[in-house]
mmCIF file with all atom_site columns, C-alpha atoms in Angstrom:
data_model
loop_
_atom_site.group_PDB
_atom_site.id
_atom_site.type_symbol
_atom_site.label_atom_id
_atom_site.label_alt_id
_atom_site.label_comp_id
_atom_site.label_asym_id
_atom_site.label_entity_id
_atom_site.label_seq_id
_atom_site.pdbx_PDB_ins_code
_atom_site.Cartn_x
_atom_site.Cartn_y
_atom_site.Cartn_z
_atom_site.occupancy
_atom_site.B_iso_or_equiv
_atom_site.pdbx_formal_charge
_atom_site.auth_seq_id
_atom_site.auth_comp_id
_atom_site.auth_asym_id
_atom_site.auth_atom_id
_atom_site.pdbx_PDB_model_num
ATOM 1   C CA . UNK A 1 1   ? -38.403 38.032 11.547 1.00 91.00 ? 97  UNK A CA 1
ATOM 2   C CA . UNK A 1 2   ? -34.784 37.198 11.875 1.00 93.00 ? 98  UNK A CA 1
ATOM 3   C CA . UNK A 1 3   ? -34.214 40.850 13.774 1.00 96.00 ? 99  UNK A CA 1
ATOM 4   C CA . UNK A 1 4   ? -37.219 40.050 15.910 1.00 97.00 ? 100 UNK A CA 1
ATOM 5   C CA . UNK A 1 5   ? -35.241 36.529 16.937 1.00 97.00 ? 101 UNK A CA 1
ATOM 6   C CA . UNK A 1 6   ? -31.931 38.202 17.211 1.00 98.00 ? 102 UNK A CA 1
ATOM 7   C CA . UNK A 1 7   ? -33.672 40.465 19.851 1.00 98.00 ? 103 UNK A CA 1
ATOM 8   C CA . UNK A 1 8   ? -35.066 37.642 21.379 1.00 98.00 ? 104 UNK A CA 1
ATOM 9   C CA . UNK A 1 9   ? -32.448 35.191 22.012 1.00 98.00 ? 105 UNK A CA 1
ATOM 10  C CA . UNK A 1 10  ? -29.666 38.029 23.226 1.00 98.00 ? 106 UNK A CA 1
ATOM 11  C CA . UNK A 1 11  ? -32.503 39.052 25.425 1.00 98.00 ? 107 UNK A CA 1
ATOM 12  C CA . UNK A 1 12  ? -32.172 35.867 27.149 1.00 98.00 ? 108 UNK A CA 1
ATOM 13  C CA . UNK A 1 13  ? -28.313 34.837 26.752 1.00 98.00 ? 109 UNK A CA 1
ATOM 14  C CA . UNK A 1 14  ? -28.067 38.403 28.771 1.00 98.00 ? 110 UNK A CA 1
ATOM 15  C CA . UNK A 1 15  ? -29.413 36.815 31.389 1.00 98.00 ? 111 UNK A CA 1
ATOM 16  C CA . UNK A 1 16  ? -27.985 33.649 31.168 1.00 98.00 ? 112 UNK A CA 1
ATOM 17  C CA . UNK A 1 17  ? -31.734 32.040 30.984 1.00 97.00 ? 113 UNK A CA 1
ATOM 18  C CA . UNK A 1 18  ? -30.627 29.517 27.855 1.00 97.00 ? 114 UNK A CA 1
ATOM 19  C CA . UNK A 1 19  ? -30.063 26.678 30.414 1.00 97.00 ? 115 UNK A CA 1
ATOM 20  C CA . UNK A 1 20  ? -33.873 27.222 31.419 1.00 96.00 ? 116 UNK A CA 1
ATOM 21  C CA . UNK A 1 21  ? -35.329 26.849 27.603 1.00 96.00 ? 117 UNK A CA 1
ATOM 22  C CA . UNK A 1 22  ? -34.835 23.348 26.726 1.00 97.00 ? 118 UNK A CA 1
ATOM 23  C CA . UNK A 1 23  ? -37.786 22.283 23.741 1.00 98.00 ? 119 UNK A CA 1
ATOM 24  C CA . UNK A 1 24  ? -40.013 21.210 27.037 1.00 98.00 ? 120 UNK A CA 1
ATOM 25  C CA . UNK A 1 25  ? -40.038 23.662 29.198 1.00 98.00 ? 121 UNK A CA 1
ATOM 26  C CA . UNK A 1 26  ? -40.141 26.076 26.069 1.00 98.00 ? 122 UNK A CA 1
ATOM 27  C CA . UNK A 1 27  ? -43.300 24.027 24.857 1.00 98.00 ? 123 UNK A CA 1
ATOM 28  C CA . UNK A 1 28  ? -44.769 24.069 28.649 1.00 98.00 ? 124 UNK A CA 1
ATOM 29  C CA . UNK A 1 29  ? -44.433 27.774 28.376 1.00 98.00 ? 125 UNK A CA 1
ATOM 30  C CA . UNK A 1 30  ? -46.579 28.264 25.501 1.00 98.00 ? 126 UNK A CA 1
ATOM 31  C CA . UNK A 1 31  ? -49.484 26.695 26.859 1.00 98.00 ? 127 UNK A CA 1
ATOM 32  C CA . UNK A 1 32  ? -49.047 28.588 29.726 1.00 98.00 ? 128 UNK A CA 1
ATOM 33  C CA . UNK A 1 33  ? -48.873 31.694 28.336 1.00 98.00 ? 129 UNK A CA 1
ATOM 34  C CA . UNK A 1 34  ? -51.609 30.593 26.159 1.00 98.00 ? 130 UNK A CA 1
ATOM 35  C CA . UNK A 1 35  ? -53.732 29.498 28.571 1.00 98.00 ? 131 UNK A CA 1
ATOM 36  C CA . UNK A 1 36  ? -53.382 33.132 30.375 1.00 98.00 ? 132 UNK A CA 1
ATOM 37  C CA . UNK A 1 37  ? -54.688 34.909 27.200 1.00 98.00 ? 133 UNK A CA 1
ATOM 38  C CA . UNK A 1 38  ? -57.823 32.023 27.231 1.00 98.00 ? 134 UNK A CA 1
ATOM 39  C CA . UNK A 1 39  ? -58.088 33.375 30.686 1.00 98.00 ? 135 UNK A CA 1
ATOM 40  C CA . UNK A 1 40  ? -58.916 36.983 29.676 1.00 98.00 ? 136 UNK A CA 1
ATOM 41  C CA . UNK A 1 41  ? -62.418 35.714 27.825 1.00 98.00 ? 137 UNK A CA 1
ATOM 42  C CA . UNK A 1 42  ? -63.159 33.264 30.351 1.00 97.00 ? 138 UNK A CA 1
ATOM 43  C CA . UNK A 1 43  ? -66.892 34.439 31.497 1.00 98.00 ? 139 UNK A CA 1
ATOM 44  C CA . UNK A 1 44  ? -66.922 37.136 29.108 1.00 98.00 ? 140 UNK A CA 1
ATOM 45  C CA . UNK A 1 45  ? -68.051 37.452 24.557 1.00 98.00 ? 141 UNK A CA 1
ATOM 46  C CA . UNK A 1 46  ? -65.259 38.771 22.543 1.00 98.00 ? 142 UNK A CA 1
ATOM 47  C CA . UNK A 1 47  ? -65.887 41.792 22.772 1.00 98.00 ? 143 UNK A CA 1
ATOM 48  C CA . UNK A 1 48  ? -66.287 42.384 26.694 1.00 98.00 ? 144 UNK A CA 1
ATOM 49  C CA . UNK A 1 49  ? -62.940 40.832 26.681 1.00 98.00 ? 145 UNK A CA 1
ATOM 50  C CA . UNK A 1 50  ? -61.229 42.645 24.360 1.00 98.00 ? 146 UNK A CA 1
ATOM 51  C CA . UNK A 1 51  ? -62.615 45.917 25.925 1.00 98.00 ? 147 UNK A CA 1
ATOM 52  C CA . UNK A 1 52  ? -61.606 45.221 29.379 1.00 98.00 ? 148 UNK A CA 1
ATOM 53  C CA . UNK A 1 53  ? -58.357 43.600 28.917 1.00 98.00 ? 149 UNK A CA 1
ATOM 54  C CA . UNK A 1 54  ? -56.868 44.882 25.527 1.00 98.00 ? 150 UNK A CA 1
ATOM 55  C CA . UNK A 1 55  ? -53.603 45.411 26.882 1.00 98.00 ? 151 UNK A CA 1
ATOM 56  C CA . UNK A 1 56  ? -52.911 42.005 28.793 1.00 98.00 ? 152 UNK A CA 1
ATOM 57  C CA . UNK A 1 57  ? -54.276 40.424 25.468 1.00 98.00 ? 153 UNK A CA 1
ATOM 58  C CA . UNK A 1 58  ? -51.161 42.343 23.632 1.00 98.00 ? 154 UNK A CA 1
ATOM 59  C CA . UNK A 1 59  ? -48.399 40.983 26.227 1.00 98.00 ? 155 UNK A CA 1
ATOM 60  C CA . UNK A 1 60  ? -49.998 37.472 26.923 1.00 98.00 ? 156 UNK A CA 1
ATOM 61  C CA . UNK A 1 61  ? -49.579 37.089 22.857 1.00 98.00 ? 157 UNK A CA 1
ATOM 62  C CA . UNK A 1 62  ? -45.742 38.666 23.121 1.00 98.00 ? 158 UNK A CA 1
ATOM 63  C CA . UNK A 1 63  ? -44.770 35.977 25.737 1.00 98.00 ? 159 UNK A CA 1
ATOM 64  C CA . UNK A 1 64  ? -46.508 33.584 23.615 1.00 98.00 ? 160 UNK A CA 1
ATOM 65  C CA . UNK A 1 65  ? -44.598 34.909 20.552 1.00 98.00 ? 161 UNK A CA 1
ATOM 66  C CA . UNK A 1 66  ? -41.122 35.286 22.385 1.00 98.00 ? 162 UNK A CA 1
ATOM 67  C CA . UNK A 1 67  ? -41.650 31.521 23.699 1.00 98.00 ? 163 UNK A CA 1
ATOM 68  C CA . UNK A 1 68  ? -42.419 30.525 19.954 1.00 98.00 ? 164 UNK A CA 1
ATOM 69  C CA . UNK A 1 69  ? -39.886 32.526 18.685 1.00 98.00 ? 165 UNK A CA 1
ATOM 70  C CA . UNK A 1 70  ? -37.195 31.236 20.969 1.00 98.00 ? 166 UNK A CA 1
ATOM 71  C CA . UNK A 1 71  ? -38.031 27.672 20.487 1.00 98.00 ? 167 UNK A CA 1
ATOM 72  C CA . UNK A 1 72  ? -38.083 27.896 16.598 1.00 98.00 ? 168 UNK A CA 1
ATOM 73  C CA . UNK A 1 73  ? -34.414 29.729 17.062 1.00 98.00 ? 169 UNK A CA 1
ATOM 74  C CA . UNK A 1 74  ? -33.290 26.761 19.531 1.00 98.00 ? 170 UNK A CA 1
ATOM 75  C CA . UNK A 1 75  ? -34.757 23.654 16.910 1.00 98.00 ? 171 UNK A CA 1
ATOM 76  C CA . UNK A 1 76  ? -33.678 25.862 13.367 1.00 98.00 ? 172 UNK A CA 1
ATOM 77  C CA . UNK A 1 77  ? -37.282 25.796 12.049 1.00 98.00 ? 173 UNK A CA 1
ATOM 78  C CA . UNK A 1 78  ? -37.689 28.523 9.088  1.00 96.00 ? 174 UNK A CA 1
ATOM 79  C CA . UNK A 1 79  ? -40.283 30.096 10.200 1.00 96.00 ? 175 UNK A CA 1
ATOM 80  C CA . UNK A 1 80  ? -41.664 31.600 6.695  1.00 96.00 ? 176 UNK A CA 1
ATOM 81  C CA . UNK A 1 81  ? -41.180 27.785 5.459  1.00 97.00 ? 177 UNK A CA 1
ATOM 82  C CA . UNK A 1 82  ? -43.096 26.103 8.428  1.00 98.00 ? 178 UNK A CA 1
ATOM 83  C CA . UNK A 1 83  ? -45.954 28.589 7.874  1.00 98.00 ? 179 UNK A CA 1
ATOM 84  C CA . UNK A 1 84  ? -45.725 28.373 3.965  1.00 98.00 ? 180 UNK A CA 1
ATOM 85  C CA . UNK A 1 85  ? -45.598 24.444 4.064  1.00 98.00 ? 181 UNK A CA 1
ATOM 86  C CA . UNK A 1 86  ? -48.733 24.445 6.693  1.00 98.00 ? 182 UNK A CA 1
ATOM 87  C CA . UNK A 1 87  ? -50.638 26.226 4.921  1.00 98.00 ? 183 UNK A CA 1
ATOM 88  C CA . UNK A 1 88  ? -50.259 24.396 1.509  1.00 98.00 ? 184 UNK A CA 1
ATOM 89  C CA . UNK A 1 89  ? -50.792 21.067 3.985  1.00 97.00 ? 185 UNK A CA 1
ATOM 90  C CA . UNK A 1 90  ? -54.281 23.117 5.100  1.00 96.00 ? 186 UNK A CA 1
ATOM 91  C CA . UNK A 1 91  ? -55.099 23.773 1.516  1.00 96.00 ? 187 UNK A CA 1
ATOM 92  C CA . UNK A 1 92  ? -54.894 20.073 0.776  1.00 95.00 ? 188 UNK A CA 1
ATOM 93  C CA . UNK A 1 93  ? -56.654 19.148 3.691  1.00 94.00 ? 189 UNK A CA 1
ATOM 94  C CA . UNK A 1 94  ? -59.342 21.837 3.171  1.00 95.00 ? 190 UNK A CA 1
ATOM 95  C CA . UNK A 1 95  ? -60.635 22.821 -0.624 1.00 95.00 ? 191 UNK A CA 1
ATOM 96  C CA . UNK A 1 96  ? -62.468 26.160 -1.125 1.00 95.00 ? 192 UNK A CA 1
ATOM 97  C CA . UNK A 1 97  ? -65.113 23.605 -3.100 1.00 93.00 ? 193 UNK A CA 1
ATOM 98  C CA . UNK A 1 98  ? -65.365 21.758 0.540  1.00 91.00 ? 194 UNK A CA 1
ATOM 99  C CA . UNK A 1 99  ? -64.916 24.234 3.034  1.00 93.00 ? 195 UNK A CA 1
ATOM 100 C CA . UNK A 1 100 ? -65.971 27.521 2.037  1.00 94.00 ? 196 UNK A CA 1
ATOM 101 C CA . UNK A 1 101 ? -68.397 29.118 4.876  1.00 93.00 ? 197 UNK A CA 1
ATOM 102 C CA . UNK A 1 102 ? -67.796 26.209 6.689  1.00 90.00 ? 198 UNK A CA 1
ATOM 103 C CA . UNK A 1 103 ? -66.620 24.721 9.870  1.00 88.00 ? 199 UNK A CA 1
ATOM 104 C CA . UNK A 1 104 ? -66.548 21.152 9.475  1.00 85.00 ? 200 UNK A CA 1
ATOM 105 C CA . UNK A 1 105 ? -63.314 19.738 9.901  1.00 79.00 ? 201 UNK A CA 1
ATOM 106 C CA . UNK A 1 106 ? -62.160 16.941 7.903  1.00 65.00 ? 202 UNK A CA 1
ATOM 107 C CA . UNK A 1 107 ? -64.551 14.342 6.658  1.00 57.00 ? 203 UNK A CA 1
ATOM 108 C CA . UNK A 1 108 ? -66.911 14.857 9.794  1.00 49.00 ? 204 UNK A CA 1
ATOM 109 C CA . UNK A 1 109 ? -69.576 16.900 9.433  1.00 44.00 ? 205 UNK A CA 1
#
């Protein structure tokens, strides 16, 4: 992961693009990008999509990636830890007992 960031961020210091990815616009760009790969289903199953537009559906979920990537390099989130500290949260939240084969979320059912 840390290779992956390295890659990342002297991608964009090359270019001199730091001044453009303050936490906002970083942020605003991950909705965007994520809103582009929504776009590829839009009107379509799963499957249609994914058939027609495998390839966009690869770089719309780099850009959303690099975006992430960037902005977890720029605040000095641990990546591994944020994930691993989520998902305990999640377990918490959700108990096999509860939730197994199901997709209630929280107390609502």
């Amino acid at each position: 992961m840390d290779e992956l960031i390295e890659k990342i961020i002297q991608f964009r210091d090359e270019r001199d693009w730091k001044q453009f990815h303050d936490p906002k616009d970083l942020a605003l760009s991950i909705s965007l990008e994520s809103s582009e790969l929504l776009e590829l289903f839009q009107w379509k199953n799963s499957q249609q999509a994914i058939e027609q537009h495998y390839s966009d559906m690869q770089d719309e979920i780099a850009d959303i990636l690099i975006y992430t990537l960037t902005l977890v390099h720029d605040l000095n989130i641990d990546v591994k830890d944020a994930v691993l500290q989520k998902i305990n949260k999640n377990a918490e939240k959700y108990p096999v007992s509860s939730f197994k084969g199901s997709s209630k979320k929280g107390t609502r059912q």
